[in-house]
Amino acid sequence: MRLLSQLAIGEHAIISAIEAEESLYHRLSALGFRVGKTLSIMRRANFNGPLHVRLGTTDVILRDTEAARIHVQNDSLANKP
Amino acid sequence: MKRIALLGMPNTGKSTLFNRISGASARVGNWPGITVDLMSAKVLLGGHIAELVDLPGIYDLHGFSDDEQVVRHFLANNPLDLAIVLLNSSQIDRQLSLLLQIKKLNIPMVLALNMSDEAKKAGISIDIDQLAKSLAMPVLQISAKYGEGLPKALQAAAAVINQAQTASDPARISLALEEDQKIEKEMESLLAKYVHIPSTLSESSTDKLDKILLHKWLGLPLFFLAMYVLFQFIFAAGKPLQDGLAWALQLLRSSMLEPLFAGSPTWLSGLLLDGIYNGVATVAAFVPIIVLFFLVMSMVEDSGYLSRAAFLMDALMAKMGLDGRGFVMMLMGFGCNVPALMGTRMMRSRPMRLLTMLVIPLSLCSARLQVFIFMITALFSASQAPLVLFALYLMSFVTMFLTALLFQGQFKNKEPFILELPPYRFPTLRQIVLRGWLEVKHFLNRASKFIVIGVVLVWALTNFPSNVPPASAGTYAGQLGALFAPVLDPLGINNQLAIALIFGFVAKEIVVGALAVIYGLQGDALMVQMASQIDWVQAMSFMLFALIYTPCLSTIATLRNESKSLGFMWLSLAWSLGLAWLVSFVFYQTARALGF
């Protein structure tokens, strides 16, 4: 079990839990962050800038503060090189 | 009259669809239950005149952002005969939830699926007929950008309205909005049955572009280069247009208006020509630059590059309580503060929007540049000139960052930074022109009233009492200059410069002209005269003050209009005046103490 903010670039993972207050939870779920969904890390901006995450057909950027609210587990199928 | 609302998520082409249906007839209006203005337009639909309202784009009917609350309050206070819900076909897997949320409110509905070409490319297929049957509402594929499928969609909308279904019941809706369960499950089953999405997407052209434009080290330099090119374009294309318009307006005055008023009393022609006409002409000369700004801005915004710029600059801006989008608006401010202030509308969090709006008036706009170039030419050598100008630009950045750092505690934004990165899109010409035109109309409407009043006031101040020469020390303006002397003398700003600063309060464009009136000289003679009256330290102090104290009345009016808060307008005004005084004071006294 890790946090979204700890993933490396190019890694795939499955969302296992979202810890957020109601308004943030709604925002995240409306953008596609739901438990069980697969996501991948596209890139991170320099100087510890935001993360660029892809969920299905949607690309989202978010700061570490928000990414640390999302728990993920390894996606064993997708992480094969 | 029938009422129709347009609903959908951000970045689905909702505004494009609204503009396409309404043409240029849209207006801004107030609605019961909400405090923000919404765009609406009268449209002919199935033999009825219907009112089409463009509601803000939202992700979630049960969310708690400003926009989401606006939509809920609107629905709970205004009966609707029809809701047109626009979804992006290629993201239907997460957008369908909004449709189902609205469906629960028992509003007659039509579902329009936009961007079906993008969905097709991604291999997504949607069984339209079965989906429509299951949802019990018409479902239509359209292209908001090119207008394809639009007539059919409007026919379907007219049919729903003509079935004489009763309008939505606001009271029941406010009750229904309490519960939002079951939706997730229903959505999942619909997606499983009627939508097929391939598990892996091939690398699109957006991905390829992102690899370069969002590159770890190349991204920012490329962004600055792109901004530089855009600014160059705006000035290169805007300046001749502005000069041409100013020339035409001057010609109109000298060849038509002046002979026309030659026979009327001096005070009347003075008021009409020197007061109102000059005022309106000043605003009109703004127009070409404003138009170009909006054209370029809507192009950048619709292309999807702005979200990328936000991604690249966010780390730095976060340290000042702003985010990446704020940086883009600061850059816009270097051309003209007014459209930059309007551009902050895209921010969802009000505290962050206010902090950005507090910072923007400090960016060295093109009107101030004009004043500085005049002063620098008069008082500095050709080799010093670029350095002085560079120092002023640097000062502009320093004051902006300082302001953001100092005020970020007051404008703590509660909202997290989560932003969707839309794929790159080429906006159509029609889209850009229509949007530019609407913004320009609003700008002219507001700015013209303000400038006319301001200019009449300044004219009166320099022309009364009528027994002394205009703009002399005996006039009200002269007396005002003397009144401000105790405050401005410690900055090295003399009475004549003080009067120019009062003029500059209306618009910086007037400052150079005001100095010409005050000294009674023009061109080179004026520069020689000024160089003999003040030294470079005074000139620098004057320029620093002019840079910071306040951009112009249009900016103040825009601050008031965009923030919808008189208190915020006064805060911005007081802060910039105070900061201007402090900076000039420190500079002038230090320079003098060092023996300059």
PDB file of N, CA, C and O in Angstrom, chain B residues 12 35 42 58 99 121 138 153 173 256 267 292-293 306 335 348 356 373 415 439 442 521 533 552 565 582:
ATOM      1  N   THR B  12     -16.139  20.732 -22.264  1.00  0.00           N
ATOM      2  CA  THR B  12     -16.883  19.861 -23.161  1.00  0.00           C
ATOM      3  C   THR B  12     -17.344  20.610 -24.402  1.00  0.00           C
ATOM      4  O   THR B  12     -17.981  20.034 -25.262  1.00  0.00           O
ATOM      5  N   THR B  35     -25.891  34.985  -7.062  1.00  0.00           N
ATOM      6  CA  THR B  35     -25.320  36.337  -7.058  1.00  0.00           C
ATOM      7  C   THR B  35     -24.423  36.609  -8.258  1.00  0.00           C
ATOM      8  O   THR B  35     -23.990  37.729  -8.455  1.00  0.00           O
ATOM      9  N   LYS B  42     -32.059  34.865 -26.296  1.00  0.00           N
ATOM     10  CA  LYS B  42     -33.380  34.466 -26.776  1.00  0.00           C
ATOM     11  C   LYS B  42     -33.198  33.712 -28.094  1.00  0.00           C
ATOM     12  O   LYS B  42     -32.527  34.196 -29.001  1.00  0.00           O
ATOM     13  N   ILE B  58     -19.789  22.290 -14.683  1.00  0.00           N
ATOM     14  CA  ILE B  58     -19.534  21.670 -13.375  1.00  0.00           C
ATOM     15  C   ILE B  58     -19.161  20.205 -13.561  1.00  0.00           C
ATOM     16  O   ILE B  58     -19.537  19.579 -14.537  1.00  0.00           O
ATOM     17  N   LEU B  99     -25.140  13.675 -15.983  1.00  0.00           N
ATOM     18  CA  LEU B  99     -26.441  13.528 -16.629  1.00  0.00           C
ATOM     19  C   LEU B  99     -27.431  12.832 -15.708  1.00  0.00           C
ATOM     20  O   LEU B  99     -28.575  13.259 -15.547  1.00  0.00           O
ATOM     21  N   LYS B 121     -11.897   8.120 -32.756  1.00  0.00           N
ATOM     22  CA  LYS B 121     -10.452   7.904 -32.906  1.00  0.00           C
ATOM     23  C   LYS B 121      -9.908   7.053 -31.764  1.00  0.00           C
ATOM     24  O   LYS B 121      -8.969   6.294 -31.942  1.00  0.00           O
ATOM     25  N   PRO B 138     -34.167  11.923 -25.575  1.00  0.00           N
ATOM     26  CA  PRO B 138     -33.446  11.951 -26.853  1.00  0.00           C
ATOM     27  C   PRO B 138     -31.938  12.073 -26.618  1.00  0.00           C
ATOM     28  O   PRO B 138     -31.506  12.827 -25.756  1.00  0.00           O
ATOM     29  N   ALA B 153     -30.518  18.168 -33.169  1.00  0.00           N
ATOM     30  CA  ALA B 153     -30.582  18.297 -31.716  1.00  0.00           C
ATOM     31  C   ALA B 153     -31.608  19.347 -31.321  1.00  0.00           C
ATOM     32  O   ALA B 153     -32.375  19.175 -30.373  1.00  0.00           O
ATOM     33  N   ILE B 173     -37.189  20.108  -6.607  1.00  0.00           N
ATOM     34  CA  ILE B 173     -35.770  19.949  -6.916  1.00  0.00           C
ATOM     35  C   ILE B 173     -34.914  20.204  -5.689  1.00  0.00           C
ATOM     36  O   ILE B 173     -33.987  19.455  -5.386  1.00  0.00           O
ATOM     37  N   MET B 256     -14.069  67.864 -38.724  1.00  0.00           N
ATOM     38  CA  MET B 256     -15.533  67.937 -38.642  1.00  0.00           C
ATOM     39  C   MET B 256     -16.049  68.586 -37.374  1.00  0.00           C
ATOM     40  O   MET B 256     -16.839  69.524 -37.407  1.00  0.00           O
ATOM     41  N   TRP B 267     -16.969  77.236 -23.395  1.00  0.00           N
ATOM     42  CA  TRP B 267     -17.082  76.205 -22.359  1.00  0.00           C
ATOM     43  C   TRP B 267     -17.752  74.944 -22.907  1.00  0.00           C
ATOM     44  O   TRP B 267     -17.376  73.827 -22.572  1.00  0.00           O
ATOM     45  N   LEU B 292      -7.160  42.275 -29.958  1.00  0.00           N
ATOM     46  CA  LEU B 292      -6.069  41.330 -30.198  1.00  0.00           C
ATOM     47  C   LEU B 292      -5.799  40.482 -28.971  1.00  0.00           C
ATOM     48  O   LEU B 292      -5.566  39.277 -29.067  1.00  0.00           O
ATOM     49  N   PHE B 293      -5.837  41.127 -27.806  1.00  0.00           N
ATOM     50  CA  PHE B 293      -5.602  40.383 -26.578  1.00  0.00           C
ATOM     51  C   PHE B 293      -6.609  39.270 -26.398  1.00  0.00           C
ATOM     52  O   PHE B 293      -6.262  38.150 -26.057  1.00  0.00           O
ATOM     53  N   LEU B 306      -2.836  26.554 -21.925  1.00  0.00           N
ATOM     54  CA  LEU B 306      -2.848  27.282 -20.657  1.00  0.00           C
ATOM     55  C   LEU B 306      -2.742  26.325 -19.470  1.00  0.00           C
ATOM     56  O   LEU B 306      -2.027  26.597 -18.508  1.00  0.00           O
ATOM     57  N   GLY B 335       0.544  43.564 -21.116  1.00  0.00           N
ATOM     58  CA  GLY B 335      -0.035  44.256 -22.260  1.00  0.00           C
ATOM     59  C   GLY B 335      -1.073  45.239 -21.776  1.00  0.00           C
ATOM     60  O   GLY B 335      -0.959  46.445 -21.954  1.00  0.00           O
ATOM     61  N   ARG B 348     -11.511  28.929  -9.988  1.00  0.00           N
ATOM     62  CA  ARG B 348     -12.724  28.532  -9.281  1.00  0.00           C
ATOM     63  C   ARG B 348     -12.731  29.033  -7.844  1.00  0.00           C
ATOM     64  O   ARG B 348     -13.789  29.304  -7.290  1.00  0.00           O
ATOM     65  N   THR B 356      -4.825  36.984  -7.081  1.00  0.00           N
ATOM     66  CA  THR B 356      -4.299  37.220  -8.431  1.00  0.00           C
ATOM     67  C   THR B 356      -4.704  38.611  -8.921  1.00  0.00           C
ATOM     68  O   THR B 356      -3.906  39.328  -9.532  1.00  0.00           O
ATOM     69  N   ILE B 373       8.807  55.697 -21.573  1.00  0.00           N
ATOM     70  CA  ILE B 373       9.656  55.968 -22.726  1.00  0.00           C
ATOM     71  C   ILE B 373       9.822  57.474 -22.906  1.00  0.00           C
ATOM     72  O   ILE B 373      10.920  57.977 -23.161  1.00  0.00           O
ATOM     73  N   GLU B 415      -9.052  25.851  -1.842  1.00  0.00           N
ATOM     74  CA  GLU B 415      -9.250  24.868  -2.892  1.00  0.00           C
ATOM     75  C   GLU B 415      -7.969  24.186  -3.309  1.00  0.00           C
ATOM     76  O   GLU B 415      -6.942  24.821  -3.489  1.00  0.00           O
ATOM     77  N   GLU B 439     -16.462  39.826 -25.419  1.00  0.00           N
ATOM     78  CA  GLU B 439     -15.652  40.425 -24.364  1.00  0.00           C
ATOM     79  C   GLU B 439     -15.442  41.912 -24.627  1.00  0.00           C
ATOM     80  O   GLU B 439     -15.503  42.735 -23.719  1.00  0.00           O
ATOM     81  N   HIS B 442     -18.518  43.969 -23.689  1.00  0.00           N
ATOM     82  CA  HIS B 442     -18.613  44.201 -22.244  1.00  0.00           C
ATOM     83  C   HIS B 442     -17.618  45.257 -21.791  1.00  0.00           C
ATOM     84  O   HIS B 442     -17.933  46.130 -20.991  1.00  0.00           O
ATOM     85  N   LEU B 521       4.054  73.318 -23.815  1.00  0.00           N
ATOM     86  CA  LEU B 521       5.027  73.026 -24.862  1.00  0.00           C
ATOM     87  C   LEU B 521       4.745  71.650 -25.453  1.00  0.00           C
ATOM     88  O   LEU B 521       3.995  70.861 -24.890  1.00  0.00           O
ATOM     89  N   GLN B 533      14.037  71.357 -15.572  1.00  0.00           N
ATOM     90  CA  GLN B 533      13.257  71.544 -14.347  1.00  0.00           C
ATOM     91  C   GLN B 533      13.483  70.443 -13.313  1.00  0.00           C
ATOM     92  O   GLN B 533      13.443  70.702 -12.115  1.00  0.00           O
ATOM     93  N   CYS B 552      -5.256  52.620 -14.006  1.00  0.00           N
ATOM     94  CA  CYS B 552      -6.175  53.569 -14.634  1.00  0.00           C
ATOM     95  C   CYS B 552      -7.579  53.314 -14.116  1.00  0.00           C
ATOM     96  O   CYS B 552      -7.839  52.320 -13.457  1.00  0.00           O
ATOM     97  N   SER B 565     -16.963  43.500  -5.295  1.00  0.00           N
ATOM     98  CA  SER B 565     -16.769  43.944  -3.925  1.00  0.00           C
ATOM     99  C   SER B 565     -16.108  45.312  -3.933  1.00  0.00           C
ATOM    100  O   SER B 565     -15.011  45.491  -4.442  1.00  0.00           O
ATOM    101  N   LEU B 582       5.776  54.504  -0.623  1.00  0.00           N
ATOM    102  CA  LEU B 582       6.897  53.953   0.141  1.00  0.00           C
ATOM    103  C   LEU B 582       8.110  53.718  -0.753  1.00  0.00           C
ATOM    104  O   LEU B 582       9.235  54.115  -0.419  1.00  0.00           O
TER     105      LEU B 582
END
